[in-house]
Coordinates of C-alpha atoms in Angstrom, one line a residue:
M255 CA 0.0 0.0 0.0
R256 CA 2.9 2.4 0.8
R257 CA 4.3 1.7 -2.7
R258 CA 0.8 2.4 -4.2
I259 CA 0.7 5.8 -2.5
I260 CA 4.3 6.7 -3.4
D261 CA 3.9 5.8 -7.1
S262 CA 0.5 7.6 -7.4
K263 CA 0.4 10.9 -9.3
N264 CA -2.5 12.0 -7.1
K265 CA -1.5 10.9 -3.6
S266 CA -4.4 12.5 -1.8
K267 CA -6.9 10.7 -4.1
T268 CA -5.2 7.4 -3.7
I269 CA -5.1 7.7 0.1
W270 CA -8.8 8.6 0.1
N271 CA -9.6 5.6 -2.0
I272 CA -7.7 3.3 0.3
I273 CA -9.3 4.7 3.4
K274 CA -12.8 4.5 1.9
T275 CA -12.2 0.9 0.9
E276 CA -11.0 -0.1 4.3
T277 CA -13.7 1.7 6.2
G278 CA -16.4 0.4 4.0
K279 CA -17.2 3.8 2.4
K280 CA -16.4 3.1 -1.2
E281 CA -16.6 6.0 -3.6
D282 CA -20.1 6.4 -5.1
K283 CA -19.7 6.3 -8.9
V284 CA -23.2 5.0 -9.6
D285 CA -24.5 5.8 -13.1
I286 CA -27.6 7.8 -13.5
Q287 CA -30.3 5.1 -13.4
S288 CA -33.4 7.1 -13.8
L289 CA -34.8 10.7 -13.7
D290 CA -38.1 12.4 -13.1
I291 CA -39.0 14.1 -16.4
K292 CA -42.1 16.2 -16.0
G293 CA -43.6 13.9 -13.4
I294 CA -42.7 10.7 -15.2
I295 CA -39.9 8.5 -14.0
T296 CA -37.8 7.2 -16.9
S297 CA -34.7 5.1 -17.2
D298 CA -34.3 5.6 -21.0
Q299 CA -30.7 6.8 -21.5
Q300 CA -31.5 8.8 -24.6
I301 CA -34.4 10.6 -23.0
M302 CA -32.4 11.3 -19.9
A303 CA -29.4 12.7 -21.9
K304 CA -31.7 14.9 -24.0
N305 CA -33.5 16.4 -20.9
L306 CA -30.3 16.9 -19.0
N307 CA -28.8 18.8 -21.9
D308 CA -32.0 20.8 -22.3
Y309 CA -31.9 21.7 -18.6
F310 CA -28.2 22.8 -18.7
V311 CA -28.6 25.1 -21.8
T312 CA -32.0 26.7 -20.7
V313 CA -31.5 27.1 -17.0
A314 CA -30.4 30.7 -17.4
E315 CA -33.5 31.6 -19.5
D316 CA -35.7 30.0 -16.8
I317 CA -34.1 32.0 -14.1
I318 CA -34.3 35.3 -16.0
D319 CA -38.0 34.7 -16.9
N320 CA -38.9 34.0 -13.2
T321 CA -37.3 37.3 -11.9
S322 CA -38.6 40.8 -12.0
I323 CA -36.9 41.2 -15.4
S324 CA -39.3 41.6 -18.3
K325 CA -39.9 38.9 -20.9
T326 CA -38.3 41.1 -23.5
G327 CA -35.0 40.6 -21.7
Q328 CA -34.7 44.2 -20.9
P329 CA -34.2 45.2 -17.2
M330 CA -37.1 46.9 -15.4
H331 CA -34.7 49.1 -13.4
D332 CA -31.6 51.1 -14.3
N333 CA -29.9 50.2 -17.5
Y334 CA -26.5 48.5 -17.0
L335 CA -24.8 51.1 -19.1
N336 CA -25.8 53.8 -16.7
Y337 CA -23.6 52.2 -14.1
M338 CA -20.7 51.8 -16.5
S339 CA -20.9 55.5 -17.7
S340 CA -20.9 56.7 -14.1
M341 CA -17.9 54.4 -13.3
F342 CA -15.7 55.7 -16.2
T343 CA -15.4 59.5 -16.9
S344 CA -12.7 59.0 -19.5
P345 CA -12.0 56.0 -21.8
L346 CA -9.2 53.6 -21.1
S347 CA -6.4 53.0 -23.6
N348 CA -7.2 50.3 -26.1
I349 CA -5.8 46.8 -25.8
R350 CA -2.9 46.0 -28.2
P351 CA -2.4 42.3 -28.1
K352 CA 1.0 41.0 -29.5
H353 CA 1.3 37.9 -31.6
A354 CA 2.3 34.6 -30.1
S355 CA 5.8 33.1 -30.6
T356 CA 6.5 29.4 -31.1
H357 CA 8.4 29.5 -27.7
E358 CA 5.2 30.8 -26.0
I359 CA 3.0 28.1 -27.5
E360 CA 5.5 25.4 -26.5
G361 CA 5.6 26.8 -23.0
I362 CA 1.8 26.8 -22.8
I363 CA 1.6 23.1 -23.9
K364 CA 4.3 22.2 -21.4
S365 CA 2.3 23.9 -18.6
L366 CA -0.8 21.8 -19.2
K367 CA -1.4 18.7 -17.0
A368 CA -1.0 15.5 -18.9
K369 CA -4.6 14.3 -18.6
Y370 CA -6.1 11.5 -20.7
S371 CA -9.7 12.9 -20.6
H372 CA -10.7 14.4 -23.9
G373 CA -13.3 16.4 -25.7
Y374 CA -15.4 15.4 -28.7
D375 CA -12.3 15.2 -30.9
E376 CA -10.9 12.4 -28.7
I377 CA -7.5 14.1 -28.5
P378 CA -6.3 14.3 -24.8
V379 CA -3.8 16.8 -23.5
A380 CA -1.3 14.0 -23.0
I381 CA -1.1 13.5 -26.8
L382 CA -0.8 17.3 -27.2
K383 CA 2.2 17.3 -24.9
A384 CA 3.8 14.3 -26.6
S385 CA 3.6 15.9 -30.1
A386 CA 4.4 19.5 -29.0
L387 CA 7.7 19.7 -30.8
F388 CA 6.0 18.8 -34.1
I389 CA 2.8 20.9 -33.9
S390 CA 4.0 24.1 -32.1
S391 CA 5.0 25.9 -35.3
P392 CA 1.7 25.4 -37.3
L393 CA -0.3 25.9 -34.1
T394 CA 1.5 29.2 -33.6
Y395 CA 0.5 30.3 -37.1
I396 CA -3.2 29.4 -36.5
V397 CA -3.3 31.2 -33.1
N398 CA -1.8 34.3 -34.7
K399 CA -4.3 34.1 -37.5
S400 CA -7.1 34.0 -35.0
L401 CA -5.6 37.0 -33.1
S402 CA -5.3 39.1 -36.3
S403 CA -8.7 38.2 -37.8
G404 CA -10.8 38.2 -34.6
I405 CA -12.2 34.8 -35.5
Y406 CA -12.1 31.9 -32.9
P407 CA -11.9 28.4 -34.5
T408 CA -15.4 27.0 -34.8
R409 CA -14.3 23.4 -34.0
L410 CA -13.0 24.5 -30.6
K411 CA -16.4 25.7 -29.5
F412 CA -18.0 22.3 -29.0
S413 CA -18.0 20.7 -25.5
I414 CA -19.0 17.3 -24.1
V415 CA -20.9 17.5 -20.8
K416 CA -20.9 14.8 -18.1
P417 CA -23.6 15.3 -15.5
V418 CA -22.4 14.8 -11.9
F419 CA -24.8 14.3 -8.9
K420 CA -24.5 17.0 -6.2
S421 CA -26.9 16.1 -3.4
G422 CA -30.6 15.6 -2.6
D423 CA -33.0 13.6 -4.7
K424 CA -31.2 11.7 -7.5
L425 CA -34.4 11.7 -9.6
N426 CA -34.4 15.6 -9.6
I427 CA -32.7 16.9 -12.7
S428 CA -31.7 20.1 -11.0
N429 CA -29.5 18.2 -8.5
Y430 CA -26.9 17.5 -11.3
R431 CA -24.2 19.8 -12.3
P432 CA -22.4 19.8 -15.7
I433 CA -18.7 18.9 -16.0
S434 CA -17.6 20.2 -19.4
L435 CA -14.8 18.7 -21.5
L436 CA -13.5 21.1 -24.2
P437 CA -11.0 20.1 -26.9
A438 CA -7.4 20.1 -25.7
F439 CA -6.4 22.6 -28.4
S440 CA -8.8 25.2 -27.0
K441 CA -6.7 25.4 -23.8
V442 CA -3.8 26.7 -25.9
F443 CA -5.9 29.3 -27.7
E444 CA -7.5 30.4 -24.4
K445 CA -4.2 30.7 -22.5
V446 CA -2.9 33.0 -25.3
I447 CA -6.1 35.2 -25.1
Y448 CA -6.0 35.1 -21.3
S449 CA -2.4 36.3 -21.0
R450 CA -3.1 39.3 -23.2
L451 CA -6.4 40.3 -21.6
N452 CA -5.0 39.8 -18.1
Q453 CA -1.9 41.9 -18.8
H454 CA -4.2 44.7 -20.1
L455 CA -6.3 44.5 -16.9
I456 CA -3.3 44.6 -14.6
Q457 CA -1.6 47.5 -16.5
N458 CA -4.7 49.6 -16.3
K459 CA -5.7 48.5 -12.8
I460 CA -9.2 47.6 -14.1
L461 CA -10.3 44.8 -11.7
A462 CA -11.9 46.0 -8.5
S463 CA -9.8 45.6 -5.4
D464 CA -12.9 44.2 -3.6
Q465 CA -12.7 41.1 -5.9
Y466 CA -10.7 38.3 -4.4
G467 CA -11.7 35.4 -6.6
F468 CA -9.7 33.9 -9.5
R469 CA -6.9 36.4 -9.0
K470 CA -3.1 35.9 -8.7
N471 CA -1.8 36.3 -5.1
S472 CA -5.4 36.4 -3.8
T473 CA -6.7 33.7 -1.5
T474 CA -9.8 32.8 0.5
N475 CA -7.8 33.7 3.6
R476 CA -7.3 37.3 2.4
A477 CA -11.0 37.7 1.5
S478 CA -12.0 36.2 4.9
F479 CA -9.5 38.5 6.6
K480 CA -11.0 41.6 5.0
L481 CA -14.5 40.6 6.1
L482 CA -13.6 39.7 9.7
N483 CA -11.3 42.7 10.2
E484 CA -14.1 45.1 9.0
I485 CA -16.4 43.5 11.6
L486 CA -13.8 43.6 14.4
V487 CA -12.7 47.2 13.7
A488 CA -16.3 48.3 13.9
M489 CA -16.9 46.5 17.1
N490 CA -13.7 48.0 18.6
N491 CA -15.0 51.5 17.6
K492 CA -18.3 50.8 19.4
L493 CA -20.4 50.7 16.2
T494 CA -23.3 48.4 15.4
I495 CA -22.5 46.2 12.5
G496 CA -24.4 43.8 10.2
G497 CA -23.6 41.7 7.1
I498 CA -25.7 40.7 4.1
F499 CA -24.6 37.5 2.5
C500 CA -26.0 37.1 -1.1
D501 CA -26.5 33.9 -3.0
L502 CA -26.9 34.3 -6.8
K503 CA -28.8 31.8 -8.9
K504 CA -26.4 30.1 -11.4
A505 CA -24.5 33.4 -11.8
F506 CA -21.9 32.1 -14.3
D507 CA -24.6 30.5 -16.4
C508 CA -26.6 33.7 -16.5
V509 CA -24.0 36.1 -18.0
N510 CA -25.6 37.9 -20.9
H511 CA -23.3 38.1 -23.9
E512 CA -24.6 41.4 -25.2
I513 CA -24.2 43.1 -21.9
F514 CA -20.7 41.6 -21.4
L515 CA -19.5 42.7 -24.8
N516 CA -20.9 46.2 -24.4
K517 CA -19.0 46.5 -21.1
L518 CA -15.7 45.5 -22.7
G519 CA -15.6 48.8 -24.6
Y520 CA -15.4 50.7 -21.3
Y521 CA -12.3 48.7 -20.3
G522 CA -10.5 49.5 -23.5
I523 CA -11.2 46.1 -25.1
N524 CA -12.2 47.1 -28.6
G525 CA -11.5 46.4 -32.2
V526 CA -10.3 43.0 -33.4
F527 CA -9.7 41.7 -29.9
K528 CA -13.3 42.4 -28.9
K529 CA -14.4 40.8 -32.1
L530 CA -12.3 37.7 -31.1
I531 CA -14.0 37.5 -27.7
K532 CA -17.4 37.8 -29.4
S533 CA -16.5 35.0 -31.8
Y534 CA -15.3 32.9 -28.8
L535 CA -18.7 33.3 -27.1
N536 CA -21.1 33.1 -30.0
N537 CA -22.4 29.8 -31.5
R538 CA -21.0 27.5 -28.9
Y539 CA -22.5 24.0 -28.7
Q540 CA -22.7 21.2 -26.1
K541 CA -24.1 17.7 -25.8
V542 CA -24.5 15.4 -22.8
V543 CA -22.9 12.0 -22.6
L544 CA -24.1 9.3 -20.3
N545 CA -21.9 6.2 -19.6
N546 CA -23.5 2.9 -18.4
R547 CA -20.7 0.9 -16.7
T548 CA -23.0 -2.1 -16.5
T549 CA -23.7 -2.5 -20.2
Y550 CA -20.7 -0.5 -21.4
N551 CA -23.0 1.7 -23.5
T552 CA -22.5 5.4 -24.1
T553 CA -25.4 7.6 -25.0
F554 CA -25.2 11.1 -26.4
S555 CA -27.8 13.8 -26.7
D556 CA -27.9 16.1 -29.8
W557 CA -25.8 19.2 -30.0
E558 CA -27.5 22.3 -28.6
I559 CA -26.5 25.9 -28.8
I560 CA -25.5 27.8 -25.6
K561 CA -27.0 31.3 -25.5
Y562 CA -26.0 32.5 -22.1
G563 CA -23.1 32.2 -19.6
V564 CA -19.4 31.9 -19.7
P565 CA -18.1 28.6 -21.0
Q566 CA -18.1 26.0 -18.2
G567 CA -14.7 24.4 -17.7
S568 CA -12.9 27.0 -19.7
I569 CA -9.8 29.0 -18.8
L570 CA -11.4 32.4 -19.9
G571 CA -14.8 31.9 -18.2
P572 CA -13.8 33.0 -14.7
L573 CA -12.0 36.1 -15.9
F574 CA -14.9 37.0 -18.1
F575 CA -17.2 36.8 -15.1
L576 CA -15.0 39.0 -13.0
L577 CA -15.2 41.6 -15.8
Y578 CA -19.0 41.2 -15.9
I579 CA -19.5 42.1 -12.3
N580 CA -16.5 44.4 -12.0
D581 CA -18.7 47.6 -11.6
L582 CA -20.8 46.1 -8.8
P583 CA -18.7 47.6 -6.0
K584 CA -19.4 51.1 -7.3
V585 CA -23.0 50.9 -6.1
I586 CA -21.9 50.5 -2.5
T587 CA -21.7 53.7 -0.5
N588 CA -18.9 54.8 2.0
N589 CA -20.5 53.4 5.1
A590 CA -20.5 49.9 3.7
K591 CA -17.8 47.5 2.4
I592 CA -18.3 44.8 -0.2
I593 CA -16.3 41.6 -0.4
L594 CA -16.5 39.6 -3.6
F595 CA -15.1 36.2 -4.2
A596 CA -16.2 35.5 -7.8
D597 CA -20.0 35.4 -7.5
D598 CA -20.0 35.2 -3.6
T599 CA -21.2 38.7 -2.6
S600 CA -21.0 39.9 1.0
I601 CA -21.7 43.4 2.3
I602 CA -20.6 44.7 5.7
I603 CA -22.4 47.8 7.0
S604 CA -21.7 49.7 10.2
D605 CA -23.4 52.6 11.9
S606 CA -23.6 54.4 15.2
S607 CA -27.2 53.2 16.1
P608 CA -29.3 50.1 15.4
H609 CA -32.0 52.3 13.8
N610 CA -29.5 53.9 11.3
L611 CA -28.0 50.5 10.6
E612 CA -31.4 49.1 9.6
I613 CA -32.0 52.0 7.2
N614 CA -28.5 51.7 5.7
M615 CA -28.7 47.9 5.3
N616 CA -32.0 48.2 3.4
K617 CA -30.5 51.0 1.3
Q618 CA -27.5 48.9 0.3
F619 CA -29.6 45.9 -0.3
L620 CA -31.9 47.8 -2.6
A621 CA -28.9 49.2 -4.5
I622 CA -27.3 45.9 -5.2
N623 CA -30.6 44.3 -6.2
K624 CA -31.1 47.1 -8.8
W625 CA -27.7 46.3 -10.2
F626 CA -28.4 42.6 -10.3
E627 CA -31.6 43.2 -12.2
A628 CA -30.0 45.6 -14.6
N629 CA -27.4 43.0 -15.4
L630 CA -29.9 40.1 -15.7
L631 CA -28.6 38.3 -12.6
S632 CA -31.0 37.0 -9.9
L633 CA -30.7 36.5 -6.1
N634 CA -31.7 33.3 -4.5
F635 CA -33.7 34.8 -1.6
N636 CA -34.0 31.5 0.2
K637 CA -30.3 31.4 0.6
T638 CA -29.6 35.1 1.0
H639 CA -29.3 36.0 4.7
H640 CA -28.3 38.8 7.0
L641 CA -26.3 38.6 10.2
L642 CA -26.0 41.1 13.1
F643 CA -22.6 40.9 14.8
R644 CA -22.3 41.7 18.5
T645 CA -20.2 41.1 21.6
K646 CA -21.3 38.4 24.0
N647 CA -22.6 40.9 26.6
S648 CA -24.5 43.2 24.1
L649 CA -28.2 43.2 23.6
V650 CA -29.7 41.4 20.6
T651 CA -31.1 43.9 18.0
D652 CA -34.0 43.1 15.8
I653 CA -33.6 44.3 12.3
S654 CA -35.7 43.7 9.2
I655 CA -34.4 43.7 5.6
Y656 CA -36.9 43.6 2.8
H657 CA -36.9 43.7 -1.0
Q658 CA -40.1 43.6 -3.0
N659 CA -42.1 42.2 0.0
K660 CA -39.5 39.5 0.5
N661 CA -38.0 39.3 4.0
I662 CA -34.3 38.4 4.2
T663 CA -33.8 35.9 6.9
N664 CA -31.7 36.8 10.0
V665 CA -29.5 33.9 11.0
P666 CA -27.1 33.3 13.9
N667 CA -24.3 32.0 11.8
I668 CA -23.3 31.9 8.1
K669 CA -20.9 29.8 6.0
F670 CA -18.4 32.1 4.3
L671 CA -15.8 30.6 1.9
G672 CA -15.7 27.4 3.9
I673 CA -15.7 28.8 7.4
Y674 CA -18.7 29.2 9.7
I675 CA -19.0 32.7 11.2
D676 CA -21.4 33.3 14.1
E677 CA -22.8 36.5 15.4
T678 CA -20.4 36.8 18.4
L679 CA -17.3 35.4 16.5
S680 CA -17.0 32.6 19.1
W681 CA -16.2 30.1 16.3
K682 CA -18.1 27.4 18.2
S683 CA -20.2 26.2 15.2
H684 CA -17.1 26.0 13.0
I685 CA -15.0 24.1 15.5
D686 CA -17.9 21.7 16.3
K687 CA -18.0 20.8 12.6
L688 CA -14.3 20.6 12.4
V689 CA -14.0 18.2 15.3
I690 CA -16.6 15.9 13.8
K691 CA -14.5 15.7 10.6
M692 CA -11.3 15.1 12.6
S693 CA -13.1 12.4 14.6
A694 CA -14.0 10.6 11.3
A695 CA -10.3 10.9 10.3
C696 CA -9.2 9.4 13.6
Y697 CA -11.5 6.4 13.0
A698 CA -10.1 6.0 9.5
I699 CA -6.5 6.1 10.6
R700 CA -7.2 3.6 13.4
T701 CA -8.8 1.3 10.8
V702 CA -5.9 1.3 8.4
R703 CA -3.1 1.5 11.1
G704 CA -2.3 -2.2 11.0
L705 CA -2.0 -2.2 7.2
M706 CA 0.4 0.7 6.8
S707 CA 3.8 2.0 8.0
Q708 CA 4.2 5.0 10.3
E709 CA 5.5 7.0 7.4
T710 CA 2.4 6.2 5.3
L711 CA 0.1 7.1 8.3
R712 CA 1.9 10.4 8.5
M713 CA 1.1 11.0 4.8
I714 CA -2.5 10.2 5.6
Y715 CA -2.5 12.7 8.4
F716 CA -1.4 15.5 6.1
A717 CA -3.8 14.5 3.4
Y718 CA -6.8 13.8 5.6
V719 CA -6.4 15.8 8.8
H720 CA -3.9 18.7 8.4
T721 CA -5.7 20.2 5.3
I722 CA -9.0 20.6 7.1
M723 CA -7.4 21.7 10.4
E724 CA -5.2 24.3 8.8
Y725 CA -8.0 25.9 6.7
G726 CA -9.1 29.1 8.3
I727 CA -7.0 28.5 11.4
I728 CA -5.7 32.1 11.5
F729 CA -9.3 33.2 12.3
W730 CA -10.4 30.6 14.9
G731 CA -7.1 29.5 16.4
S732 CA -7.2 31.8 19.4
S733 CA -10.8 31.1 20.4
A734 CA -11.7 29.4 23.7
T735 CA -13.2 26.3 22.0
S736 CA -10.1 25.7 19.8
I737 CA -8.8 23.5 22.7
N738 CA -11.3 20.9 21.4
V739 CA -9.4 20.7 18.1
F740 CA -6.1 20.3 19.9
R741 CA -7.5 17.5 22.0
M742 CA -8.7 15.7 18.9
Q743 CA -5.4 16.3 17.2
K744 CA -3.6 14.6 20.1
R745 CA -5.9 11.7 19.9
I746 CA -5.0 11.3 16.3
I747 CA -1.3 11.5 17.0
R748 CA -1.6 8.8 19.7
T749 CA -3.5 6.6 17.2
I750 CA -0.7 7.0 14.6
M751 CA 2.0 6.2 17.2
N752 CA -0.1 3.5 18.8
V753 CA 0.4 4.7 22.4
R754 CA -1.8 4.9 25.4
T755 CA -4.5 7.5 25.9
R756 CA -2.8 9.4 28.6
D757 CA 0.7 9.3 27.2
S758 CA 2.3 12.7 26.5
C759 CA 2.3 13.8 22.9
R760 CA 5.0 16.5 23.0
E761 CA 7.8 14.3 21.8
L762 CA 5.6 12.4 19.4
F763 CA 4.8 15.7 17.6
K764 CA 8.5 16.4 17.3
N765 CA 9.3 12.9 16.1
L766 CA 6.6 13.0 13.4
K767 CA 7.5 16.6 12.5
I768 CA 3.9 17.7 13.0
L769 CA 3.1 21.0 14.6
P770 CA 0.7 21.0 17.6
M771 CA -2.5 22.9 16.8
Y772 CA -1.5 26.1 18.7
S773 CA 2.0 26.1 17.1
Q774 CA 0.3 25.6 13.7
Y775 CA -2.0 28.6 14.5
I776 CA 0.9 30.9 15.3
Y777 CA 3.0 29.7 12.4
S778 CA 0.1 30.2 10.0
I779 CA -0.8 33.6 11.2
I780 CA 2.8 34.9 11.1
L781 CA 3.1 33.5 7.5
F782 CA -0.1 35.4 6.6
V783 CA 1.4 38.6 8.0
V784 CA 4.6 38.2 6.0
N785 CA 2.8 37.2 2.8
N786 CA 0.4 40.1 3.1
R787 CA 2.8 42.8 4.4
D788 CA 0.8 45.5 2.5
L789 CA -2.0 45.1 5.1
Y790 CA 0.3 46.1 8.0
S791 CA 2.5 49.1 8.9
S792 CA 5.7 49.2 11.0
N793 CA 6.4 51.3 14.0
Y794 CA 8.8 53.5 11.9
E795 CA 6.1 54.0 9.3
T796 CA 3.6 55.1 12.0
H797 CA 5.6 57.5 14.2
N798 CA 9.0 57.9 12.3
L799 CA 11.0 57.4 15.5
N800 CA 14.2 55.3 15.4
T801 CA 13.9 53.0 18.4
R802 CA 14.9 49.4 19.1
H803 CA 11.4 48.3 18.1
T804 CA 11.4 50.3 14.8
T805 CA 11.3 47.1 12.7
N806 CA 8.4 45.7 14.7
L807 CA 4.8 46.1 13.3
H808 CA 2.6 48.7 14.8
L809 CA 0.1 47.4 17.3
P810 CA -3.2 49.4 17.2
T811 CA -5.1 50.5 20.2
S812 CA -7.6 48.0 21.4
R813 CA -10.5 48.1 23.9
L814 CA -12.0 44.7 23.2
T815 CA -10.6 41.2 23.9
I816 CA -12.3 39.9 20.8
F817 CA -10.4 42.4 18.7
Q818 CA -7.1 41.4 20.3
K819 CA -7.9 37.8 19.4
G820 CA -8.6 38.8 15.8
P821 CA -6.2 38.0 12.9
Y822 CA -4.9 41.6 12.6
Y823 CA -4.0 42.3 16.2
F824 CA -2.9 38.9 17.1
G825 CA -0.9 38.5 13.9
I826 CA 1.1 41.6 14.7
K827 CA 1.6 40.5 18.3
A828 CA 2.8 37.0 17.3
Y829 CA 5.2 38.4 14.6
N830 CA 6.7 41.0 16.9
H831 CA 7.5 38.3 19.5
L832 CA 9.6 36.3 17.0
P833 CA 13.4 36.1 17.6
S834 CA 15.2 38.9 15.8
R835 CA 17.3 36.5 13.7
I836 CA 14.1 35.1 12.1
K837 CA 12.4 38.4 11.7
S838 CA 15.4 39.7 9.8
M839 CA 14.8 37.1 7.1
S840 CA 11.2 38.3 6.4
N841 CA 12.2 39.9 3.1
D842 CA 13.2 36.4 1.7
V843 CA 9.8 34.7 2.2
K844 CA 11.1 31.2 1.1
L845 CA 14.0 31.3 3.6
F846 CA 11.8 32.9 6.3
K847 CA 9.2 30.1 6.0
L848 CA 11.9 27.5 6.3
R849 CA 13.5 28.9 9.4
L850 CA 10.1 29.7 10.9
K851 CA 8.9 26.1 10.5
R852 CA 12.2 24.8 12.0
F853 CA 11.7 27.1 15.0
F854 CA 8.1 25.9 15.7
L855 CA 9.0 22.2 15.2
S856 CA 11.9 22.4 17.6
N857 CA 9.8 24.2 20.3
S858 CA 6.5 22.4 19.8
F859 CA 4.4 25.0 21.7
Y860 CA 1.4 23.5 23.4
S861 CA -0.4 26.9 24.1
L862 CA -0.3 30.6 23.2
E863 CA 1.1 31.3 26.6
E864 CA 4.1 29.0 26.0
Y865 CA 5.0 30.9 22.9
F866 CA 4.8 34.3 24.5
N867 CA 6.6 33.1 27.6
H868 CA 9.4 31.7 25.4
V869 CA 12.7 33.5 26.0
C870 CA 14.0 34.5 22.6
N871 CA 17.8 34.2 22.5

């Protein structure tokens, strides 16, 4: 088994499969047996394929028709161009894409993963990579012809769709999502277009700073930090604060091509390059394929045209969507902050009184709804909620948010980018769910312990435990209930090492080269500080005095314990306490990370107090 894991190209997947087999939880890859089609249960593969394809290509039309948008396709509120014209007072410089070189095309092919899945042309990326030396020159010619003519090759606009069950009733067609397989050659063309478009966006600083999704050097941690820091700063300033967390219906599928193309002109994307993007979007087709592993039969639907949305499974699709909603932050006024992660839209509003907060929250919600309607996007009101944040001792305020006679539900906690945030930022709900996952991991490790070496069990730990424990730890690691995570982690370590329940784990952590939870928390938050240095200021930058603490980060004034436990304040405090010899390496992030990890592995801190009581030599 150890050899199977080591030889695997996807170690995490292999480990998961072994664990599922040993624990009796085999991966569910059951084919679609039957579907409910307009009240009739059918198992006819051809009928199911046709109806699945019909659903995928028309879902956007159905959503638009069922909103407050008129049947003509025109918005009932402000026209989307009104927002664009108010956003840009002067035109941006036009994009000037350069031609591709053979070297660039070879580099793109080399960067692709050697997968054997393929589109309708049955040519996988692995074949593309194997023949790169022979096809790079003619492929470069075709790519440049496309760039100069503004015509995207028609044969690259056909996609094969495989439906994958999400959750819920397996008979319900809406519980399946499409996995799209495009021709391998399309990846090369798209990467060429992407690099030129992205370079133009960066040079002209076009993308909104409030957007954190699908951007280089941007992470879910940074987006979550922005949200939580806004909340904590407001609390620290004695303001009342609330958040609106929006859920859009099939946002990527509902992108209107005409609106998108008209917006491009405001961003300086005109001429032949805009013509190329239009050619890329128009006249795209897809068909659904169903595989029956029992009979070894494959069933295809007919080709159907895709009228809405950015191409699913494409390289350009996410970037196109960011441009589509790029002007959304402009509708938010100064007393509110918007945090976007692709289509996830969250608004934080603060005010001096609960009454004013209610007025402002309704005002902001009305503004973004008008923007959504103008851009033919639709909110899922059943999954859109608001949350009022407060300290543990403050009174609960009752606030109502409405839109078109629909009440937006007030909830005590919300899931934001994979972390559960509650109204008092206690992190109890998140940690409770995390402990359940870790308990399942502990059971799995105990089950396979007799079959694997200690080294392999350590690999399982990092694949099955570390990834879920580390995620979001910079936000919840200092909470009172985080001790429950540490206890579960120690139980897992004892299981790996096959020792008694009450045996000390401190040396076991060191032997396995695994950080105890609190050490992992401090390590992670210091790394976040160093990797996001633009969010912090040094003492010298703040007061311009040359003292022995000049190179330390400036610690802001705090009146609340909850603020001091937050990622901003605690991150500064933890970084400042580092030995000077390690802090001096922070300009070289790679070396800093190496020395920092070594420091925490050798000390194996069991608590935050241990770290801050540590005498730095």
